[in-house]
XYZ file of C-alpha atoms in Angstrom:
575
model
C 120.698 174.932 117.115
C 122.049 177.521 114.371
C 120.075 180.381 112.891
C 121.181 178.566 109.552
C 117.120 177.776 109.399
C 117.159 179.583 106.079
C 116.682 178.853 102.215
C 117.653 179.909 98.992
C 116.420 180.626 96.016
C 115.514 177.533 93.779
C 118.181 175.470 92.226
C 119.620 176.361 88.929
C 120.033 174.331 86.056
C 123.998 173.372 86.879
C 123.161 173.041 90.530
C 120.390 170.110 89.590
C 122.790 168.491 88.152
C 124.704 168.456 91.646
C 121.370 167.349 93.328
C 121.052 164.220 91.130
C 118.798 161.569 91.925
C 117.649 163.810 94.673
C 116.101 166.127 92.438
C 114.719 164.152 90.018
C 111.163 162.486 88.943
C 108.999 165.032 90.991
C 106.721 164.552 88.333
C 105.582 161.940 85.631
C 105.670 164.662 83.217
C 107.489 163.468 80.114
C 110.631 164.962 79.269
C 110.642 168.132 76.834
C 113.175 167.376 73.611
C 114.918 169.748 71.906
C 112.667 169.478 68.776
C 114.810 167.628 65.397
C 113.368 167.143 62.453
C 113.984 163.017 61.608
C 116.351 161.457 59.050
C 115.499 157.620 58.964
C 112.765 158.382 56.384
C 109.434 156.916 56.990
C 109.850 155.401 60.459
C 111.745 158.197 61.770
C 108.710 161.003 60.478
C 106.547 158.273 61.988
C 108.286 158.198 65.732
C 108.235 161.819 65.593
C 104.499 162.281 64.684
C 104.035 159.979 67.624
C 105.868 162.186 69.771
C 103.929 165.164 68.702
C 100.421 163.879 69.019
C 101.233 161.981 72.575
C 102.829 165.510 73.862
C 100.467 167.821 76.227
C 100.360 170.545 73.774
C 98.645 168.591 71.318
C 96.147 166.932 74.000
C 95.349 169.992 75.070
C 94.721 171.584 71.119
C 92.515 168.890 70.382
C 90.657 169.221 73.311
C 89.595 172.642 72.223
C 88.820 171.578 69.150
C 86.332 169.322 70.140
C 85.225 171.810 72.134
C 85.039 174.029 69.120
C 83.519 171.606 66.903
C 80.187 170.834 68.948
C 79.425 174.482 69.213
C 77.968 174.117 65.458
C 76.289 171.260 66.662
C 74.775 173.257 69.102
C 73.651 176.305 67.253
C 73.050 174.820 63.543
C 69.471 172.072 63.665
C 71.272 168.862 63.335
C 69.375 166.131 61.310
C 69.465 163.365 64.178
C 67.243 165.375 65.925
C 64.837 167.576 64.028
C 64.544 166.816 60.314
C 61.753 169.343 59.888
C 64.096 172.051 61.302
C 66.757 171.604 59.009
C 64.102 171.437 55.679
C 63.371 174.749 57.002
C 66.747 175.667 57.263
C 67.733 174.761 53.953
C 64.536 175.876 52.440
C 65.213 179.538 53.878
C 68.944 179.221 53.305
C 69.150 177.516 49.844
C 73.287 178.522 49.387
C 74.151 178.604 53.098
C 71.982 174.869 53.267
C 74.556 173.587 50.341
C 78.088 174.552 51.915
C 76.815 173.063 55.849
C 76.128 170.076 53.295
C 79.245 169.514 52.348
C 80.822 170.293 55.647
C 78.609 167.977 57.707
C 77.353 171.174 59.707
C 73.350 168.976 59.603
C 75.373 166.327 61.361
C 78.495 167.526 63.750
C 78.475 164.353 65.657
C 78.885 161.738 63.059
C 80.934 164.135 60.273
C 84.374 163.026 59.339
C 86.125 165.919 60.859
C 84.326 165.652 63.856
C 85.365 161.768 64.394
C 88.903 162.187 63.223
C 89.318 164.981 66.081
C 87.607 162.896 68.573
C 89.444 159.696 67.616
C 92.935 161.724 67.686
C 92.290 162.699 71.126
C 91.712 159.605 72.345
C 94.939 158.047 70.877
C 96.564 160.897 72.265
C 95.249 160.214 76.066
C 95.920 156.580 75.725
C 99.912 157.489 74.454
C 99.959 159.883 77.145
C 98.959 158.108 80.121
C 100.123 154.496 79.380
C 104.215 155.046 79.741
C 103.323 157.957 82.735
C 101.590 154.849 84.539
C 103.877 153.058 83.634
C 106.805 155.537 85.145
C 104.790 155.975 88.390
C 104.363 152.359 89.040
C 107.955 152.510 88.841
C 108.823 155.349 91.594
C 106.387 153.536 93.783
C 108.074 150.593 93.883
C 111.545 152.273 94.248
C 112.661 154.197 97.430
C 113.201 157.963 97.901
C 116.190 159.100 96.567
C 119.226 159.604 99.237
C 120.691 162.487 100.271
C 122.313 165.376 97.658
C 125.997 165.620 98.579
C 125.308 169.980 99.986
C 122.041 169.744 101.841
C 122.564 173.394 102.767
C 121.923 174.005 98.761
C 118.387 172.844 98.542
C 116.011 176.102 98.574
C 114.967 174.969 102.288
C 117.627 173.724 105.160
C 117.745 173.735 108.772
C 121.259 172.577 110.609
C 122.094 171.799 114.498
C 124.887 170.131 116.741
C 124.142 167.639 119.754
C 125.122 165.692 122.081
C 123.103 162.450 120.610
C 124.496 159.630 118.572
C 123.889 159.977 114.760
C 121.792 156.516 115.279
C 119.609 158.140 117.534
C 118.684 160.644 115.826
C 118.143 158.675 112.639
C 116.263 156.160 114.490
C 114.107 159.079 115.764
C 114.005 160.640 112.232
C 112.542 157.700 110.828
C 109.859 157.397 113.542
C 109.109 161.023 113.413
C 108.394 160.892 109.452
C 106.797 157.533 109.383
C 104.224 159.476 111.631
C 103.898 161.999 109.327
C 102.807 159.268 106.573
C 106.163 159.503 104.687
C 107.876 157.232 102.585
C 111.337 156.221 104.342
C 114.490 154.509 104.508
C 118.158 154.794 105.522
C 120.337 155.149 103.028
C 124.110 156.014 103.969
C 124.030 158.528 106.916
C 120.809 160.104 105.777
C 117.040 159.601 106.184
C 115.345 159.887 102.912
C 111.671 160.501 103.108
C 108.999 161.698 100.296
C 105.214 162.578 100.602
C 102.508 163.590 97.870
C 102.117 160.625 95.733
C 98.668 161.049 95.298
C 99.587 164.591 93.594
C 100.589 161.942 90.323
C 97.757 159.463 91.109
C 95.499 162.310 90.874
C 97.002 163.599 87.693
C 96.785 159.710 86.086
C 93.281 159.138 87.320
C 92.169 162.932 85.812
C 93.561 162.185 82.275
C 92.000 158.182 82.479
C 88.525 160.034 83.543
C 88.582 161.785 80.223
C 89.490 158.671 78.453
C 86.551 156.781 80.270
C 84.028 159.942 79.599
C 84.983 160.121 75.636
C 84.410 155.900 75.865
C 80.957 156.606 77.421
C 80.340 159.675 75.138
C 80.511 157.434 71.962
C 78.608 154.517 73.687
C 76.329 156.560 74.781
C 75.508 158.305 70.773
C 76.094 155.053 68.783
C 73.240 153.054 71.656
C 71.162 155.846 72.902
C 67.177 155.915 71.548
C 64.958 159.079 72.037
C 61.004 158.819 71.806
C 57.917 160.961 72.781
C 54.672 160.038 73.402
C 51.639 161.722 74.183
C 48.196 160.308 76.115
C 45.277 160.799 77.057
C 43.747 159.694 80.308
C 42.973 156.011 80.196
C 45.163 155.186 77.453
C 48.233 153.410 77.616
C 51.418 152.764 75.893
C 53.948 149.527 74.916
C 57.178 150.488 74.119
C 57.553 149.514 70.485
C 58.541 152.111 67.696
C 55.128 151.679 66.606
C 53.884 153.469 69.280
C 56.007 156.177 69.680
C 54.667 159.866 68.251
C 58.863 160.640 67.365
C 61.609 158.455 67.432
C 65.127 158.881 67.050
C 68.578 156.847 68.020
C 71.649 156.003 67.303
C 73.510 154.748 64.424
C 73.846 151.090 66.319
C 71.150 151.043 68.041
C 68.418 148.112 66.739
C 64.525 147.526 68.147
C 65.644 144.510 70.083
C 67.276 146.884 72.730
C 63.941 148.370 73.272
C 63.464 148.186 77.293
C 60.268 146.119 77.108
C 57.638 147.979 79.444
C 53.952 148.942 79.320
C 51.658 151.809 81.205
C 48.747 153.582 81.184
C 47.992 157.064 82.487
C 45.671 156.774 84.984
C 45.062 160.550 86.044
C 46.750 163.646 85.493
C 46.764 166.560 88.382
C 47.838 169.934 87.450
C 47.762 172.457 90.184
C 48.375 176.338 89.756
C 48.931 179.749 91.742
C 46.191 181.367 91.945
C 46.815 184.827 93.395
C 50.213 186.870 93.687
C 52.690 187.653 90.954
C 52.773 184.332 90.032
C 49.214 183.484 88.951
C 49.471 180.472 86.562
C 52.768 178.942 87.820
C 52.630 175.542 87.797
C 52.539 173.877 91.263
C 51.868 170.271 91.267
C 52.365 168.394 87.913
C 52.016 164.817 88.131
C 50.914 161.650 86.628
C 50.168 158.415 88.077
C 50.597 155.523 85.926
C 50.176 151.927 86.420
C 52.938 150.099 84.656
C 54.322 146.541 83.829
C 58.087 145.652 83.407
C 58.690 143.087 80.780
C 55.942 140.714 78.588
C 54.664 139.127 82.097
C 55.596 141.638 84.901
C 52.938 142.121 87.316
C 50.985 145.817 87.187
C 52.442 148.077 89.860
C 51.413 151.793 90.765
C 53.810 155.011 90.840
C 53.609 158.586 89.962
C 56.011 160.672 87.414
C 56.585 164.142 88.452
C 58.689 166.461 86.361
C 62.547 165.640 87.098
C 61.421 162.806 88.535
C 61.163 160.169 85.989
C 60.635 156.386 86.153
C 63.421 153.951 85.511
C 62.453 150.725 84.021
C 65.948 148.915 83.101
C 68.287 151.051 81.389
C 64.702 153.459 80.119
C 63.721 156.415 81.944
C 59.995 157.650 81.408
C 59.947 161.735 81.850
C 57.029 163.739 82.033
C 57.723 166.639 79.832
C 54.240 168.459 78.696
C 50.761 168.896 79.722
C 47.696 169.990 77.800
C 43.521 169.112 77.576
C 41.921 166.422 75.487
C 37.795 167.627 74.736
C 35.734 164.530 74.626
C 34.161 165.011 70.690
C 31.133 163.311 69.798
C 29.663 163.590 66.213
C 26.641 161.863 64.983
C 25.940 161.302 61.150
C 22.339 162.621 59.557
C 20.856 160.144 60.492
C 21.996 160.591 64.580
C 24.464 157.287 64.269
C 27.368 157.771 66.311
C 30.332 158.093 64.169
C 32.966 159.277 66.645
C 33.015 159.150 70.100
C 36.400 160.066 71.503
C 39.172 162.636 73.259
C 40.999 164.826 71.210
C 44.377 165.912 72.493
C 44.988 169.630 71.579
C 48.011 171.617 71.764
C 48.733 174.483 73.807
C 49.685 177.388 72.589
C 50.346 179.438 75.500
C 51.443 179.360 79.518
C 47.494 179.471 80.179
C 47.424 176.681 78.283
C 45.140 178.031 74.546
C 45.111 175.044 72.644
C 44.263 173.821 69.110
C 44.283 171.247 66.459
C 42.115 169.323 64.529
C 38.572 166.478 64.842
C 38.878 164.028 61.880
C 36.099 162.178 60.895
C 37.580 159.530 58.469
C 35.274 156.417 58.606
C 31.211 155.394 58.744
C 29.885 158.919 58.469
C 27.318 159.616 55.143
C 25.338 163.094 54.981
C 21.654 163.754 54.249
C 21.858 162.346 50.964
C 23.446 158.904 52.355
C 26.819 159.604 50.211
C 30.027 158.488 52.108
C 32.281 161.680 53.417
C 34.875 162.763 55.260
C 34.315 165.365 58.212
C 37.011 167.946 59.685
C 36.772 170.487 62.147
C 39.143 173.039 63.175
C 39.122 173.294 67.370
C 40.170 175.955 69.680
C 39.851 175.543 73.183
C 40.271 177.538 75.882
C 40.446 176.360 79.550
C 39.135 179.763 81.523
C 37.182 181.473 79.116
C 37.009 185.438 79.833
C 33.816 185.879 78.867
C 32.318 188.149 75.703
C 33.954 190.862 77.459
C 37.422 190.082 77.293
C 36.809 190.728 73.684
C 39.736 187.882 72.955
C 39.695 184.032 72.377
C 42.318 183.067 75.215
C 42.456 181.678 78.572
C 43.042 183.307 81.353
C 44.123 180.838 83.669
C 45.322 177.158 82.632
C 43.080 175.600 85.058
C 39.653 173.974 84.052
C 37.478 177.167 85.352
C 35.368 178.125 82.594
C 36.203 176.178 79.577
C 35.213 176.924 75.889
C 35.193 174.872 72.679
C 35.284 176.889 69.578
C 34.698 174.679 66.304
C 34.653 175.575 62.781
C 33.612 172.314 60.346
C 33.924 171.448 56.928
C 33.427 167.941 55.173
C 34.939 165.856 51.776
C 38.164 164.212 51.338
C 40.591 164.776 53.882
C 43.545 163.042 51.857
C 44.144 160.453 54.373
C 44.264 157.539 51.972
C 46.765 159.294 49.649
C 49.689 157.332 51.164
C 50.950 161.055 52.121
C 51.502 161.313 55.761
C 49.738 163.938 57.844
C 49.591 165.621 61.216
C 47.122 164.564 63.290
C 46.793 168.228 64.711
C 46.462 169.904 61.102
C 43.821 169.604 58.330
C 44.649 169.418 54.244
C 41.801 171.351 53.416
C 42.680 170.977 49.428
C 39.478 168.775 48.984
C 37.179 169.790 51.414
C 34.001 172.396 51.757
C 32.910 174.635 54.150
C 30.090 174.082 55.458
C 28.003 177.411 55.300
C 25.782 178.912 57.862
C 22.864 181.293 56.962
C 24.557 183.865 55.496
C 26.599 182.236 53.586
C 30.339 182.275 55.876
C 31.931 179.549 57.338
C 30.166 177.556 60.065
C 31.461 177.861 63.145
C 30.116 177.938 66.705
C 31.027 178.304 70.286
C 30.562 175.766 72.386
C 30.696 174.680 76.427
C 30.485 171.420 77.669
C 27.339 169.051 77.042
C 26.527 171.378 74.911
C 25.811 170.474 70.848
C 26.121 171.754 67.510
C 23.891 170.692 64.652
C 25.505 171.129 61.122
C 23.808 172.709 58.284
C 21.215 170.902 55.996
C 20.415 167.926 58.461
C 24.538 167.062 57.928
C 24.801 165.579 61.550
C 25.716 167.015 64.737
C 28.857 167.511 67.209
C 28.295 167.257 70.532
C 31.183 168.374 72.868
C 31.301 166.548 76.347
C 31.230 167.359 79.682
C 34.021 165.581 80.478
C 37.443 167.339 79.134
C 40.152 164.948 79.664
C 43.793 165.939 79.728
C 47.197 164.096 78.433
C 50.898 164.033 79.423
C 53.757 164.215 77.150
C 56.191 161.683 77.842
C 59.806 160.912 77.114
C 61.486 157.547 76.790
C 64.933 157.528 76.959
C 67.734 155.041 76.994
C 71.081 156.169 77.509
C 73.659 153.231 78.134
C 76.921 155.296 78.751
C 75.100 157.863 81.350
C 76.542 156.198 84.741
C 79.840 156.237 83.183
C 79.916 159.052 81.963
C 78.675 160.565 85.453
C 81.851 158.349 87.354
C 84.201 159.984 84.442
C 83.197 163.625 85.142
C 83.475 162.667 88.868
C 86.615 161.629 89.168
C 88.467 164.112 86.583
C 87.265 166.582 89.090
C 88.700 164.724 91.934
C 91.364 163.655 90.321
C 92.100 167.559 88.985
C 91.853 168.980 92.813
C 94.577 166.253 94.301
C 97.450 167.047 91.068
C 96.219 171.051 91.992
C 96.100 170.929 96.057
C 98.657 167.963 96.694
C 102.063 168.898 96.988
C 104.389 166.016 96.339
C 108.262 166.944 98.590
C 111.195 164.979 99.790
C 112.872 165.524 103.218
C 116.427 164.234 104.204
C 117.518 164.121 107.669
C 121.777 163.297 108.212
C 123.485 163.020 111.389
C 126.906 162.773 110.809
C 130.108 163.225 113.969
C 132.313 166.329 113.934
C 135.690 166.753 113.615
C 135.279 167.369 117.343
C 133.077 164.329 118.085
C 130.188 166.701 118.266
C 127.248 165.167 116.265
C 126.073 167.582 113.393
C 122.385 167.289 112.412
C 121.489 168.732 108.797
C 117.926 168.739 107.770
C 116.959 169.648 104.289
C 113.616 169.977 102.061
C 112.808 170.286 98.353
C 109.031 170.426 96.547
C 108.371 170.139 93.061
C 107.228 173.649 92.513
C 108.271 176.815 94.949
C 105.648 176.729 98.038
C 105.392 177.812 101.243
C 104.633 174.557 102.775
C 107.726 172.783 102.087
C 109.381 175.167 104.280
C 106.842 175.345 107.016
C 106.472 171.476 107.090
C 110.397 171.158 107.695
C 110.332 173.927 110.192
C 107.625 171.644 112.333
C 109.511 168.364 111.970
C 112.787 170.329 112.556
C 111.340 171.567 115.737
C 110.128 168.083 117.155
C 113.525 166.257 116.220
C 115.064 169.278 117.743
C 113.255 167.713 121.346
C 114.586 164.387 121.089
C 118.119 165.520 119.819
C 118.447 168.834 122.288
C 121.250 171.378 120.709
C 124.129 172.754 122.490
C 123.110 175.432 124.531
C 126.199 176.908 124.964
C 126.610 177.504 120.926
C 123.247 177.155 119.519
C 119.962 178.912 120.108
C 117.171 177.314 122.236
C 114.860 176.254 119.520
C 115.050 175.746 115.740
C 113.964 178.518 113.945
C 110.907 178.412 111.144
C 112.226 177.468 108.127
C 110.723 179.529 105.182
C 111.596 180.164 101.606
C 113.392 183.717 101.221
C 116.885 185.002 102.153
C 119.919 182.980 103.125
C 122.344 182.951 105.942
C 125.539 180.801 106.468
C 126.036 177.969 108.763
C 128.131 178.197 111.981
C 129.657 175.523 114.903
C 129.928 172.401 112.409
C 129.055 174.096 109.606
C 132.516 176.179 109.542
């Protein structure tokens, strides 16, 4: 064999055109035009607007424009989510509240601009990928191209003379790269082979991922439904918008495709660090529910732990806060229960401070027998530090020393105004302190079982010993999830095969001498410069080389490795 085992630099543009077929469709990739503007009026400015939004270029710009465009969406409160945000906004930022107006800033996801980019992209995928499938489909029903005319051209090249018959060593050529997992097929008196298909099927099924993810992206906003709920231990919930504390959803999405489900929260376990650098972390949160699927499924048991939600149907139940619900009973003047229930309070800290409001609306009179309204203003603490601490917070979320601190008043509390309220805040605009002895608010501290009586015979408030606690959950639907998930999954698996998958055409021809002597040329070309085009024909040119021995007395013993620098000129048949 000859020390021809060399290569050249990459083909130029005139010596392509001597490769032909040979060197052509590497790649779906459509063909760059030199750009024109059009002269057949209104069709031909259409055909070319085609041209430019199906091109990669444009693809790609849109892409980051999308990008680009949820970033506001991101940083600005968006009115689909949290209305009372953006009043605030616009209250604090009456000018700045007016131009994100008119630009749709409150509402990325469902502005104009936003859908036009979004919809623009998508035509653009569709235009892109449907004649590039249909191309490939093409090539993989064809055959590899034959042979270029030169072999000793192509950037890498191997030649050798032998005693063997051309047949046999085409007949070995075509076993050797059928082996190898080529394509292959005789064609004249050359072996044309090509590997790397998957390199396009990779690049199809990447761009078809992002059409299936921006499919399940709009699904998923037009269908989705968001709701919290809190409860208390013992209570339950039916998912109906009724019930939920918040609800929001999208612009399709109707009550009837409301999972139907029921639960109740059985128990609630918090557990907590208590020594170390992490006092107060959270160890165990969990609570165990007993739940029903549909109007007549049967009660079954299970326990929600955070990142681990339940999945009824297309819902998911999340646990997503925690906090302490005091047990609040308060008797009228004349020591007639009037309320008798837990009152969830929020926290306002990692140790878990919490606050809100006890409203008395119904049955309770005063001393005089005059119907009223009662509100209190509650502060709890679960580890009270004692007097000492000289501060009103816990020191440890856990249940160690807890502390109820109540301030009351009583009158209207404004709940029949039609206005709605927070159940955690008080409209004190109608109502009275109630006064102590010298004349200041009444207020008193208070631990469990333990009662206060209110000024002038009013009644009394009793707080319990039993301090319940409640779970925040989350119900959320979210019908394009799974396909979103596949989408992201396979762009990224269809990314790494068009990245790491090199697709490369070998040619094997065995042709006699002038002197009888049969003259083996070997030849490989990749669609981009690598080194393993070279290296793979150096290994396939050394195993032919053992079924189709050289000529000792002219060649060397061996093929040499074939790589992708320098040049050097045939000899024996080549001359």
């Amino acid at each position: 064999m000859s020390k021809t085992t060399a290569s050249e630099p990459a083909p130029s543009a005139a010596e392509d055109q001597e490769l032909g077929a040979a060197g052509s469709q590497l790649s779906t990739a459509p063909e760059e035009e030199a750009p024109s503007l059009p002269s057949l009026g209104v069709i031909g400015w259409a055909r070319w607007f085609w041209r430019q939004l199906t091109s990669m270029r444009v693809a790609l710009l849109l892409l980051l424009l999308l990008s680009l465009g949820a970033i506001p969406g991101s940083l600005i409160p968006q009115s689909g989510q949290d209305e009372t945000k953006v009043a605030d906004f616009r209250k604090g930022n009456p000018t700045l509240g007016d131009i994100y107006d008119k630009l749709g800033l409150f509402h990325v996801y469902s502005s104009v601009w936003f859908s036009a980019i979004y919809i623009l992209l998508f035509v653009s995928l569709i235009g892109c990928i449907v004649p590039r499938t249909w191309q490939f489909v093409g090539q993989l029903r064809g055959l590899p191209p034959g042979a270029p005319r030169r072999l000793n051209r192509l950037p890498a090249h191997t030649t050798w003379r032998t005693t063997a018959e051309p047949e046999q060593v085409h007949q070995a050529a075509l076993a050797l790269l059928k082996k190898r997992r080529f394509r292959t097929h005789l064609t004249g008196d050359a072996v044309a082979a090509e590997k790397g298909y998957l390199r396009e099927t990779g690049n199809l099924v990447f761009h078809i991922a992002l059409i299936v993810m921006l499919i399940a992206f709009a699904w998923g906003q037009l269908f989705k439904s968001e709701g919290n709920k809190l409860v208390v231990e013992g209570d339950g919930f039916s998912n109906t918008l009724t019930q939920y504390d918040d609800f929001k959803s999208g612009n399709l999405f109707t009550s009837d495709d409301l999972v139907p489900f029921s639960f109740n929260l059985k128990k609630f376990t918090g557990t907590y660090e208590r020594t170390g650098p992490n006092k107060g972390t959270p160890r165990v949160f969990q609570a165990d529910l007993t739940y029903s699927a549909g109007p007549y499924g049967k009660d079954k048991k299970t326990t929600i732990e955070v990142n681990y939600p339940l999945q009824i149907g297309d819902a998911k139940v999340y646990l997503v806060s925690h906090g302490y619900a005091p047990v609040i009973t308060v008797r009228d003047a004349k020591g007639k229960v009037v309320f008798d229930d837990a009152v969830p309070l929020l926290p306002l800290d990692a140790n878990v401070t919490s606050s809100g409001v006890v409203k008395v609306l119904d049955g309770y009179r005063n001393a005089q027998g005059k119907k009223e309204q009662l509100g209190f203003n509650a502060f709890f603490v679960p580890t009270f530090g004692g007097s000492a601490s000289g501060t009103m917070l816990s020191q440890f979320p856990a249940l160690d020393n807890p502390l109820l601190a109540l301030s009351a008043y009583h009158g209207d509390l404004g709940a029949d105004s039609g206005i709605p309220q927070s159940v955690y805040q008080m409209d004190r605009t109608n109502m009275k302190e109630f006064k102590d002895s010298q004349g200041k608010l009444f207020k008193k501290l208070l631990k469990p079982g333990e009662t206060m009586k209110l000024p002038n015979g009013a009644g009394s408030v009793t707080f319990g010993k039993d301090v319940k606690e409640w779970a925040g959950f989350q119900v959320v639907q979210e019908p394009g999830g799974g396909w979103a998930l596949a989408g992201a999954l396979a762009a990224i698996g269809g990314l790494a095969a068009s990245l790491f998958i090199q697709r490369r055409r070998v040619w094997v021809r065995a042709v006699k001498g002038a002197d009888g002597v049969t003259v083996v040329e070997m030849a490989g070309l990749g669609r981009s410069e690598s080194a393993k085009v070279p290296e793979e024909l150096g290994d396939l040119a050394g195993v032919l080389y053992e079924q189709a021995p050289g000529l000792s007395e002219e060649t060397v013993a061996e093929p040499d490795a074939v790589s992708d620098s320098g040049a050097a000129s045939a000899e024996g048949a080549e001359n």
